[in-house]
Tab-separated table of C-alpha atoms (C1' of nucleotides) in Angstrom:
chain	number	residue	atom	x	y	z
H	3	UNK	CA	69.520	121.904	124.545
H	4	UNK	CA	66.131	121.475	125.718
H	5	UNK	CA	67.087	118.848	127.908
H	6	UNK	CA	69.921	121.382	129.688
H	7	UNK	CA	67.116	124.260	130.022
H	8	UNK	CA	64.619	121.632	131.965
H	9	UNK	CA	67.485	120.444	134.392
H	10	UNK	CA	68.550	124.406	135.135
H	11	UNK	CA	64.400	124.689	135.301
H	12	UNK	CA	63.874	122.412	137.645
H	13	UNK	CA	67.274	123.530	139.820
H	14	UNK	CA	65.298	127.276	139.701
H	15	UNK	CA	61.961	125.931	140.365
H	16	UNK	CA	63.051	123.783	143.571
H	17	UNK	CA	65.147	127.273	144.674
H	18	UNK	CA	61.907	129.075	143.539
H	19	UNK	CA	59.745	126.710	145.971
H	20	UNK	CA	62.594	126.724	149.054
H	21	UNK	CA	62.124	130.871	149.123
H	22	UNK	CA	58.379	130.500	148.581
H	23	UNK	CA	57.585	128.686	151.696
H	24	UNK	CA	60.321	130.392	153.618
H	25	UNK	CA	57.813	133.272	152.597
H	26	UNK	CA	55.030	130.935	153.878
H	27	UNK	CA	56.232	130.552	157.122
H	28	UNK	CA	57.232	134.147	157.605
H	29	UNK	CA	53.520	135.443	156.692
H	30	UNK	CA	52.156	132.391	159.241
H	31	UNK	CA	53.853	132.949	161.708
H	32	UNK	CA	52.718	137.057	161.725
H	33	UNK	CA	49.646	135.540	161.253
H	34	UNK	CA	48.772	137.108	157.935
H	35	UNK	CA	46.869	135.417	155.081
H	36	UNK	CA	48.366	133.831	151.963
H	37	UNK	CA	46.851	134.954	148.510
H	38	UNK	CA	47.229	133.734	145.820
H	39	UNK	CA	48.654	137.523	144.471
H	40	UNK	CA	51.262	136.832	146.874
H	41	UNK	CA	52.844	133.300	145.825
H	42	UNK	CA	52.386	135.005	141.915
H	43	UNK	CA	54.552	137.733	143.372
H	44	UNK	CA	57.063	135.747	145.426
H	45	UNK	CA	57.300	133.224	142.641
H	46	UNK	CA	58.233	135.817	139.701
H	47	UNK	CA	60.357	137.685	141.887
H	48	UNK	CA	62.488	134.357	142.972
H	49	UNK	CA	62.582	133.184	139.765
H	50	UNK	CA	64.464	136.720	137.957
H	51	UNK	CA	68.127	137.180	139.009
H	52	UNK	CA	69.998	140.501	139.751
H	53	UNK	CA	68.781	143.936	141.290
H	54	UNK	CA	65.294	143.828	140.194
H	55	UNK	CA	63.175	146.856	140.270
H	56	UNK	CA	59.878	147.406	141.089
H	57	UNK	CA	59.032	148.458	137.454
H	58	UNK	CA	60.577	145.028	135.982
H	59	UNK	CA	59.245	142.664	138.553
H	60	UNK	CA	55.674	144.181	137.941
H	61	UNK	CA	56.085	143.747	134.312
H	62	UNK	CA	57.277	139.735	134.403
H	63	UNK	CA	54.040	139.739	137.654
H	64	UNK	CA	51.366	141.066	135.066
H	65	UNK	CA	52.383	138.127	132.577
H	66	UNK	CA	50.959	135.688	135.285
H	67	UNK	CA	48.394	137.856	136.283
H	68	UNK	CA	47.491	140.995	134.461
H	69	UNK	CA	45.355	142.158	136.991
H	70	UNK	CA	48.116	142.976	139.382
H	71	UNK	CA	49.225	146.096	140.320
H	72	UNK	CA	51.813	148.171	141.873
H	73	UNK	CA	50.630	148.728	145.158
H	74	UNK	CA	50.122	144.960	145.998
H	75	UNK	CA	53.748	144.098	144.274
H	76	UNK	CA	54.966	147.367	146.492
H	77	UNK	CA	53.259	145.718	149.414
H	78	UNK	CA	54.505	142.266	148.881
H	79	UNK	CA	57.784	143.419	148.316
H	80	UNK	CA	57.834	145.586	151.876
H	81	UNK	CA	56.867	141.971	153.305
H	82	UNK	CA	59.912	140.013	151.237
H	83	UNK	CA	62.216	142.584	153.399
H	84	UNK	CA	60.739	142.545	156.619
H	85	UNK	CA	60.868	138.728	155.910
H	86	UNK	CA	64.508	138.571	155.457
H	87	UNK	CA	64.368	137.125	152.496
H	88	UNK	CA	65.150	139.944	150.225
H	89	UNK	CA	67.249	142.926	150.716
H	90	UNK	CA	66.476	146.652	149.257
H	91	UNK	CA	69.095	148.809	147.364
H	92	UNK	CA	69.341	152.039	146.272
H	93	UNK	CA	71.999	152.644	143.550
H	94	UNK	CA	71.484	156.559	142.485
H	95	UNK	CA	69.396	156.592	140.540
H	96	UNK	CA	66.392	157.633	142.863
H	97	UNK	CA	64.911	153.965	142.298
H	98	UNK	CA	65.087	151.456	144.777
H	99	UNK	CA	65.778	147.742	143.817
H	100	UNK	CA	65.618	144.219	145.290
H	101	UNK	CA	67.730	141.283	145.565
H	102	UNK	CA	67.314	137.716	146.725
H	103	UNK	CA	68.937	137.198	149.893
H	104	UNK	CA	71.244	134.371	150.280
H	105	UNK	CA	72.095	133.877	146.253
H	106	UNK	CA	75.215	134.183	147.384
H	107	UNK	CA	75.935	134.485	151.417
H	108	UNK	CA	76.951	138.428	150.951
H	109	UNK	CA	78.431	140.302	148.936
H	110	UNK	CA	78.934	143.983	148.003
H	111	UNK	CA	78.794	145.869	144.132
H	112	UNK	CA	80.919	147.087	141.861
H	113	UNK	CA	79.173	149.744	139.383
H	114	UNK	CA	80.968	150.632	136.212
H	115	UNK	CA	79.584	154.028	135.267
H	116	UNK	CA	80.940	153.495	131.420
H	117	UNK	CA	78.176	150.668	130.748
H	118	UNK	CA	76.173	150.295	133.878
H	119	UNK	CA	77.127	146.811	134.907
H	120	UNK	CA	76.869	145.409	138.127
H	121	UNK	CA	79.366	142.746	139.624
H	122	UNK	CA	79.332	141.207	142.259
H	123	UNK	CA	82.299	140.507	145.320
H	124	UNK	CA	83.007	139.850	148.228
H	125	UNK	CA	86.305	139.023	150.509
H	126	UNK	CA	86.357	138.319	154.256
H	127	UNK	CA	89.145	140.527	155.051
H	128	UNK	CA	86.957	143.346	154.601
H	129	UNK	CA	84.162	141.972	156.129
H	130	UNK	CA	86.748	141.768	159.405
H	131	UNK	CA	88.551	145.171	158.845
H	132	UNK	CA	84.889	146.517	159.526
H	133	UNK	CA	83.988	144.867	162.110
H	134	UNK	CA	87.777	146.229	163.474
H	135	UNK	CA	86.394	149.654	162.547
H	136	UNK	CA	83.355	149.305	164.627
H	137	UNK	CA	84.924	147.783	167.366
H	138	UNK	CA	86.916	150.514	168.076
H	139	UNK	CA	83.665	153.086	167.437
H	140	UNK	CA	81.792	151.201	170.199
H	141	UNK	CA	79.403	150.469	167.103
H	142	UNK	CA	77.801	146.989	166.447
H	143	UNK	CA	77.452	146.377	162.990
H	144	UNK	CA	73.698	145.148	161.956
H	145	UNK	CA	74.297	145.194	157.920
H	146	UNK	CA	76.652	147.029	155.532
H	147	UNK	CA	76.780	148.246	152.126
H	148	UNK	CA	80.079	148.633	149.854
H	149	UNK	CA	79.897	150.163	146.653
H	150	UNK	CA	82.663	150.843	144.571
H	151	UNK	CA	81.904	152.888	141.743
H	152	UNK	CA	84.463	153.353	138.447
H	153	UNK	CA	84.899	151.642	135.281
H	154	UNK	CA	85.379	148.193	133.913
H	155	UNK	CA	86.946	148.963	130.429
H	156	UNK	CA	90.549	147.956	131.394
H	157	UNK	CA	89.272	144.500	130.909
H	158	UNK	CA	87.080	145.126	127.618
H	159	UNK	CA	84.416	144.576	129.644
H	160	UNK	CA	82.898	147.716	129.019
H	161	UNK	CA	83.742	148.356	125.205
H	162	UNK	CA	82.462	144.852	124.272
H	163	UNK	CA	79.215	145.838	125.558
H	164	UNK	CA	79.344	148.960	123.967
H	165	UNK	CA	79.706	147.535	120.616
H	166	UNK	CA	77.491	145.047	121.227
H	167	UNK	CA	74.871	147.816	121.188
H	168	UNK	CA	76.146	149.961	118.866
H	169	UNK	CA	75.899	146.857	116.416
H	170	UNK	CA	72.348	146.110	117.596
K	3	UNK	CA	82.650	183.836	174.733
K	4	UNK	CA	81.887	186.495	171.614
K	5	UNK	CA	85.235	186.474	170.689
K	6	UNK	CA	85.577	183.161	170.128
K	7	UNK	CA	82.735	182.915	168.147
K	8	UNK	CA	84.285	186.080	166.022
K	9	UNK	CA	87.538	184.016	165.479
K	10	UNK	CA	84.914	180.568	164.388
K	11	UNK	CA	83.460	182.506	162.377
K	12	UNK	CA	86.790	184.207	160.641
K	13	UNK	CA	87.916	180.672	160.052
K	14	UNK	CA	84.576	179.372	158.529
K	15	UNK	CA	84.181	182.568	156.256
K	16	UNK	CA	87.804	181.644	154.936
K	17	UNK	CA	86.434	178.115	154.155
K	18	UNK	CA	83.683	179.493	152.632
K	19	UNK	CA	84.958	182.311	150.236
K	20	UNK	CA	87.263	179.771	149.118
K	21	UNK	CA	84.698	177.196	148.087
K	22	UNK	CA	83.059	179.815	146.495
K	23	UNK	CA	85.720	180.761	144.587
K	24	UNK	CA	86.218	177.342	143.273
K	25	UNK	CA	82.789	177.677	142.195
K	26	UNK	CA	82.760	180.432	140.284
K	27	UNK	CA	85.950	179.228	138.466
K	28	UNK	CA	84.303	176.208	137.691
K	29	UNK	CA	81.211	177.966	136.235
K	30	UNK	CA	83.195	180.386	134.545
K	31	UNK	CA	85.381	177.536	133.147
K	32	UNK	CA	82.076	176.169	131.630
K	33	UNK	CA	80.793	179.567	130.041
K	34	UNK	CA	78.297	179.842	132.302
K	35	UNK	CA	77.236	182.595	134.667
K	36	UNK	CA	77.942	184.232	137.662
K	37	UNK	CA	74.394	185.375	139.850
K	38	UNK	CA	73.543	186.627	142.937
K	39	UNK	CA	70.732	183.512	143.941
K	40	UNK	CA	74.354	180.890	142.953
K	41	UNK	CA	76.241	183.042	145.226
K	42	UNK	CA	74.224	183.123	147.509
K	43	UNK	CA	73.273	179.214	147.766
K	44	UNK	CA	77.098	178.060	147.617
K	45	UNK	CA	77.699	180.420	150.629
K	46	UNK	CA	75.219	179.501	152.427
K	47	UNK	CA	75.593	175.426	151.912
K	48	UNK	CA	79.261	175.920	152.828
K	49	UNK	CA	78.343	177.633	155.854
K	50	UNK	CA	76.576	174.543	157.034
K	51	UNK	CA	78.081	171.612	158.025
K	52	UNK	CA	76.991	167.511	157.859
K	53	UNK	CA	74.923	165.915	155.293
K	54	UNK	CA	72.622	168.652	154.276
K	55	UNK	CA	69.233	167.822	152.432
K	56	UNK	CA	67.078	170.358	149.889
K	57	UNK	CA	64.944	171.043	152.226
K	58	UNK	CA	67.393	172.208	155.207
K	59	UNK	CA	68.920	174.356	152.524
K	60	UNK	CA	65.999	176.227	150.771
K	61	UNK	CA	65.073	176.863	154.287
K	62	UNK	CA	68.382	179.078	154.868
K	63	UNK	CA	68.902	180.003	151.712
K	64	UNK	CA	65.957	181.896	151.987
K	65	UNK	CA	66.522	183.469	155.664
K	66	UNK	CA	69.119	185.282	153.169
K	67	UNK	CA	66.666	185.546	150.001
K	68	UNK	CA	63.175	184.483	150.406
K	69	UNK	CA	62.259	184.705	146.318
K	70	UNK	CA	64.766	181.539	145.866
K	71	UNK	CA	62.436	178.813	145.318
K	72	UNK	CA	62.949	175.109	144.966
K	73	UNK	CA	64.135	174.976	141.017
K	74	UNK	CA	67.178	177.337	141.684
K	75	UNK	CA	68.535	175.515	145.086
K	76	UNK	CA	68.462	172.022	143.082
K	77	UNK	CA	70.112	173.230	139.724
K	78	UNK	CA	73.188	174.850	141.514
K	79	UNK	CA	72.993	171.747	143.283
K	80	UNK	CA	74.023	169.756	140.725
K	81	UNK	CA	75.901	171.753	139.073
K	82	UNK	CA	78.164	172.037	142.741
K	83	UNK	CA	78.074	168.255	142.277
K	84	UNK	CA	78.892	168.631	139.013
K	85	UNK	CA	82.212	170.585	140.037
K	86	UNK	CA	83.322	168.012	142.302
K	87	UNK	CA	82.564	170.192	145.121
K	88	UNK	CA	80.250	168.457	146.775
K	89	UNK	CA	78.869	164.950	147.007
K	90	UNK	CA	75.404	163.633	146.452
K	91	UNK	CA	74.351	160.985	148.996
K	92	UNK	CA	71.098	158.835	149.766
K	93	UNK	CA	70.926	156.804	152.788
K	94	UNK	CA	67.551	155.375	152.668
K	95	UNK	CA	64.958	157.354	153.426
K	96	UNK	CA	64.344	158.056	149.809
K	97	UNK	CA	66.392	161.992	149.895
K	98	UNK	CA	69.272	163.248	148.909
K	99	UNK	CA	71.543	164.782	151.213
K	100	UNK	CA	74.447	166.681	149.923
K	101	UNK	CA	77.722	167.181	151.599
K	102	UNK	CA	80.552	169.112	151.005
K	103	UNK	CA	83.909	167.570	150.329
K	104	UNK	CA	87.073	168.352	151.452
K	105	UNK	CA	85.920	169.145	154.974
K	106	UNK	CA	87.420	165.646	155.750
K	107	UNK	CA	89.708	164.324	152.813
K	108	UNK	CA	87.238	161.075	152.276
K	109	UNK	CA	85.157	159.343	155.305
K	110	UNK	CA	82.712	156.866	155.297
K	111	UNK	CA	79.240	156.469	157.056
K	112	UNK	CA	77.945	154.258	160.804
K	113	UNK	CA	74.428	155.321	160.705
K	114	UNK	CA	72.859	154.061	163.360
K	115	UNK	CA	69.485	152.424	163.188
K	116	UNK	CA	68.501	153.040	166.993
K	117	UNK	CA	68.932	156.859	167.222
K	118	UNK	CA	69.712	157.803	163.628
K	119	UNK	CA	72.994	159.365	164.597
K	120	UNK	CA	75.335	159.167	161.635
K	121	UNK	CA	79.105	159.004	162.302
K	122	UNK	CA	81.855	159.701	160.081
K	123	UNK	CA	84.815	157.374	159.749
K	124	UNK	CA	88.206	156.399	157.480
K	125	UNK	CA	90.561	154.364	157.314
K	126	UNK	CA	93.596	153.665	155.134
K	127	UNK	CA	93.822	150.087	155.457
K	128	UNK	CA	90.049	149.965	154.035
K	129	UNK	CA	90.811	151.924	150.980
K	130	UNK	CA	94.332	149.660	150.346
K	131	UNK	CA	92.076	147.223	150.296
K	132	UNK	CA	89.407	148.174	148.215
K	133	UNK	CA	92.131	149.069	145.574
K	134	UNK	CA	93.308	145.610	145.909
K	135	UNK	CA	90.428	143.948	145.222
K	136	UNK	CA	89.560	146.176	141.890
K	137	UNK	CA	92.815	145.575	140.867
K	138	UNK	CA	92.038	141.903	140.962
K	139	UNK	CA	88.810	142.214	139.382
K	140	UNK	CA	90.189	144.496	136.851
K	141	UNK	CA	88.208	147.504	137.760
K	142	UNK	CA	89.039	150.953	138.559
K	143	UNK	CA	87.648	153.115	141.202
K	144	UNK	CA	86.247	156.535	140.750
K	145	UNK	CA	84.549	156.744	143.808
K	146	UNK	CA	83.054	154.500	146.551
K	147	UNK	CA	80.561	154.117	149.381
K	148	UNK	CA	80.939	152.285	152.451
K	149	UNK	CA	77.739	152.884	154.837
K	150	UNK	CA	77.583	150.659	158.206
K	151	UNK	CA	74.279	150.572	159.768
K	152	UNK	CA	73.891	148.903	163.238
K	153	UNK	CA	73.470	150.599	166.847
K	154	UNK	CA	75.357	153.027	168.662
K	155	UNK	CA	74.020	151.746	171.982
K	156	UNK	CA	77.315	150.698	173.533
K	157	UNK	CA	79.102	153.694	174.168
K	158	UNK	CA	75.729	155.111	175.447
K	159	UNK	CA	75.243	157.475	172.702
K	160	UNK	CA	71.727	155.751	172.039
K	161	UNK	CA	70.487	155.959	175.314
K	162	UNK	CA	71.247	159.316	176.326
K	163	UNK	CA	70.298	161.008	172.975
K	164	UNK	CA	66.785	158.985	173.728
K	165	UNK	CA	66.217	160.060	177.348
K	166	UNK	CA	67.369	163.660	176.122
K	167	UNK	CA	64.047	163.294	173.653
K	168	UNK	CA	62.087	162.077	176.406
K	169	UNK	CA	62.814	164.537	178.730
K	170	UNK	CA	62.060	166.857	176.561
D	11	DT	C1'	71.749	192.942	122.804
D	12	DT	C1'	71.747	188.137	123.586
D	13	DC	C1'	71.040	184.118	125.607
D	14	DA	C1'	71.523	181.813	130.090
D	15	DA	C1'	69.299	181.899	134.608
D	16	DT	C1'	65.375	182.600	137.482
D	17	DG	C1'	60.790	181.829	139.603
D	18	DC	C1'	56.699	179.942	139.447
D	19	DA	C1'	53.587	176.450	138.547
D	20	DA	C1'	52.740	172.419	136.311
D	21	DA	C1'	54.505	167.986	135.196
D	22	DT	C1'	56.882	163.685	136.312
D	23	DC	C1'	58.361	159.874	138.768
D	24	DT	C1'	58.396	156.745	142.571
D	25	DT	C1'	56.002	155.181	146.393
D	26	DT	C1'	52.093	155.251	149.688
D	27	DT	C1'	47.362	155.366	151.105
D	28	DG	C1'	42.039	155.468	151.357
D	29	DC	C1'	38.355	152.816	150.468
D	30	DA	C1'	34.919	149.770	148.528
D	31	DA	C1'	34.922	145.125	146.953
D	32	DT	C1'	36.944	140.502	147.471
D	33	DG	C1'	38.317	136.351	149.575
D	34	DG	C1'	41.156	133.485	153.273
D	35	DG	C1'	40.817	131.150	157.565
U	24	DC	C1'	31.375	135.491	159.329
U	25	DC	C1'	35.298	138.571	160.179
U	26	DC	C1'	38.840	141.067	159.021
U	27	DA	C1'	43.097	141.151	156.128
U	28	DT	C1'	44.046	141.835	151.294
U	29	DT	C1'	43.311	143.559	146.835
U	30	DG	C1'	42.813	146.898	142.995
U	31	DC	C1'	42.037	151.103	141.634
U	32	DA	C1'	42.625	155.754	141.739
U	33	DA	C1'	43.960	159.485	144.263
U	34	DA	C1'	47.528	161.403	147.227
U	35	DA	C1'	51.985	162.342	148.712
U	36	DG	C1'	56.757	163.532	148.421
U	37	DA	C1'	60.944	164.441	145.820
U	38	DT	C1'	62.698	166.235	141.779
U	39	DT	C1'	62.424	168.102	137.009
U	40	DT	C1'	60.752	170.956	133.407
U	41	DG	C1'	58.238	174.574	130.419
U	42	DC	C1'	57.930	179.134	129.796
U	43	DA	C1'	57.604	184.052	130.316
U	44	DT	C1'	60.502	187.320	132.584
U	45	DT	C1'	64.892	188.964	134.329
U	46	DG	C1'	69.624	190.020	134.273
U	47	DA	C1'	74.790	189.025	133.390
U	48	DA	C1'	78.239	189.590	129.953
DNA sequence: TTCAATGCAAATCTTTTGCAATGGG
DNA sequence: CCCATTGCAAAAGATTTGCATTGAA
C-alpha cells in the first residue's frame, strides 16, 4: 500500500511540477517576480483536485506556510486565471471556486441538489451544436459553461451518501 | 405614437397583474401575508424587463415607495424565487440578477465579453440533448444553465454599440 | 389580538486595497 | 538598489440578520 501511494505521489508531483513552471513561464514572461509564497501557492493548489475554494486552498496553503494569507492566495489565484492555467466558477452559492485547467481537456457539471455532488461530462456533440448556435447568432464562442442542475438518487448515488453521513 | 404606447402598456399591465396574482396565491398558499411594499415590488419587477439586479430594482421600487429599503426588496426576492416565478442568475461579476420566467418559455445566455451585450437564445435540439446525456449518466434535470461568452463583433453589434459610447 | 412583515442599522461574508516592511532580480 | 510582492488590517460591496415597531388577518 505504501508502495501504490508513492507511485500515485510521484505521478501528482511530476503533474504538480509540469503546472508549476507553466506558472513560471507565464509570470516571466509578464516579467513579474517569483516568490517563494507563490510556488507554496501554485504547488498546494495543483496538488488538491475538484472545485477548490478560496477558503480550502488557504487552509491546505497555511499548512506549508502559516504565515500566508488571503490576499496573496486571492492574488495568486487572479494570476493562475489570467495564466490560463486555472479556470474560475461560480456555482450559487455566492462563492467563487477554481479548477485546474486541462485535468481533463473540458468538460461541463452536473450538480445534484439532494447531496451536493459534482460530476463531471462532457460530449462533443454539444460542444458542436453550440458552436451551430453561434454560428447562426454571428457570435464567436471564446468559452462556455453548462450546468445541469437536478438529482442523482435514481442511481443511489445520492442516498448512499446520505447514509453514509447519517451513520457518521 | 401615444396610443401605441397606451395599447404596450395595456398588454404589459395584463402580464403584470397576472404575475402578481400568482404571487399572492403562492404566498397565500404558504400562510403568509399579503402587503402593500410585496405588492408593490412584484409589480414593479414585472414591469421591467431583462436580467434585473437589486440595485436596478430598489431604485424603482422606490420611485413608487421611497421607505422600501434594501431588506424588503431582497426577502420578496427570494421568496418570488421561491415561487418559481422568477430565476436567480450570476454571471460573473459577483451579483445576482433576477429574471422573470415565462417571458420566454426557457432561453439560454451569449454574453459577450467585448461590449457586455447579453443575448438570449434556445434551442430544442440542445435540451434533447442534455436529457440524453443525464439519462446516460443517470441523473435527472431540474434545471440548467448554458452561458456562452465570446464576442459579438461579427454582426457589428460590438462596434457600433462602442462608437455609440464614444460619440457620446 | 397575534404574529408575520417592515425598516433601519448593524453584522456577515467574500473579495479588494492601502501601505509599510520585505525581498527578488 | 529598485520596485514588485507580501502581510496585515482596513475597506468595499453584496447580502443577511436582530430587533423594535407596524400592520394584516
Amino acid at each position: 500500500m505504501a508502495v501504490v501511494e508513492n507511485k500515485a505521489q510521484q505521478v501528482d508531483e511530476q503533474f504538480v511540477k509540469d503546472k508549476e513552471t507553466g506558472f513560471l513561464e507565464f509570470i516571466q514572461a509578464k516579467g513579474l517576480k517569483t516568490t517563494r509564497q507563490r510556488s507554496t501557492i501554485v504547488q498546494v493548489f495543483f496538488r488538491l483536485r475538484g472545485h477548490i475554494s478560496v477558503e480550502e486552498l488557504l487552509r491546505e496553503v497555511k499548512k506549508v506556510n502559516p504565515r500566508i494569507g488571503y490576499a496573496t492566495v486571492y492574488r495568486t489565484l487572479h494570476l493562475l486565471v489570467e495564466s490560463g492555467l486555472v479556470e474560475e466558477r461560480r456555482f450559487g452559492d455566492g462563492l467563487a471556486r477554481y479548477e485546474g485547467r486541462n485535468e481533463v481537456e473540458h468538460h461541463d457539471h452536473m450538480i445534484c441538489l439532494e447531496c451536493g455532488k459534482i460530476r463531471e461530462f462532457s460530449n462533443p456533440k454539444l460542444l458542436e451544436l453550440q458552436k451551430q448556435l453561434a454560428v447562426e447568432n454571428g457570435f464567436k464562442i471564446f468559452r462556455h459553461r453548462l450546468e445541469l442542475y437536478g438529482s442523482c438518487e435514481d442511481i443511489g448515488e445520492c442516498k448512499r451518501t446520505q447514509e453514509m453521513v447519517n451513520e457518521a
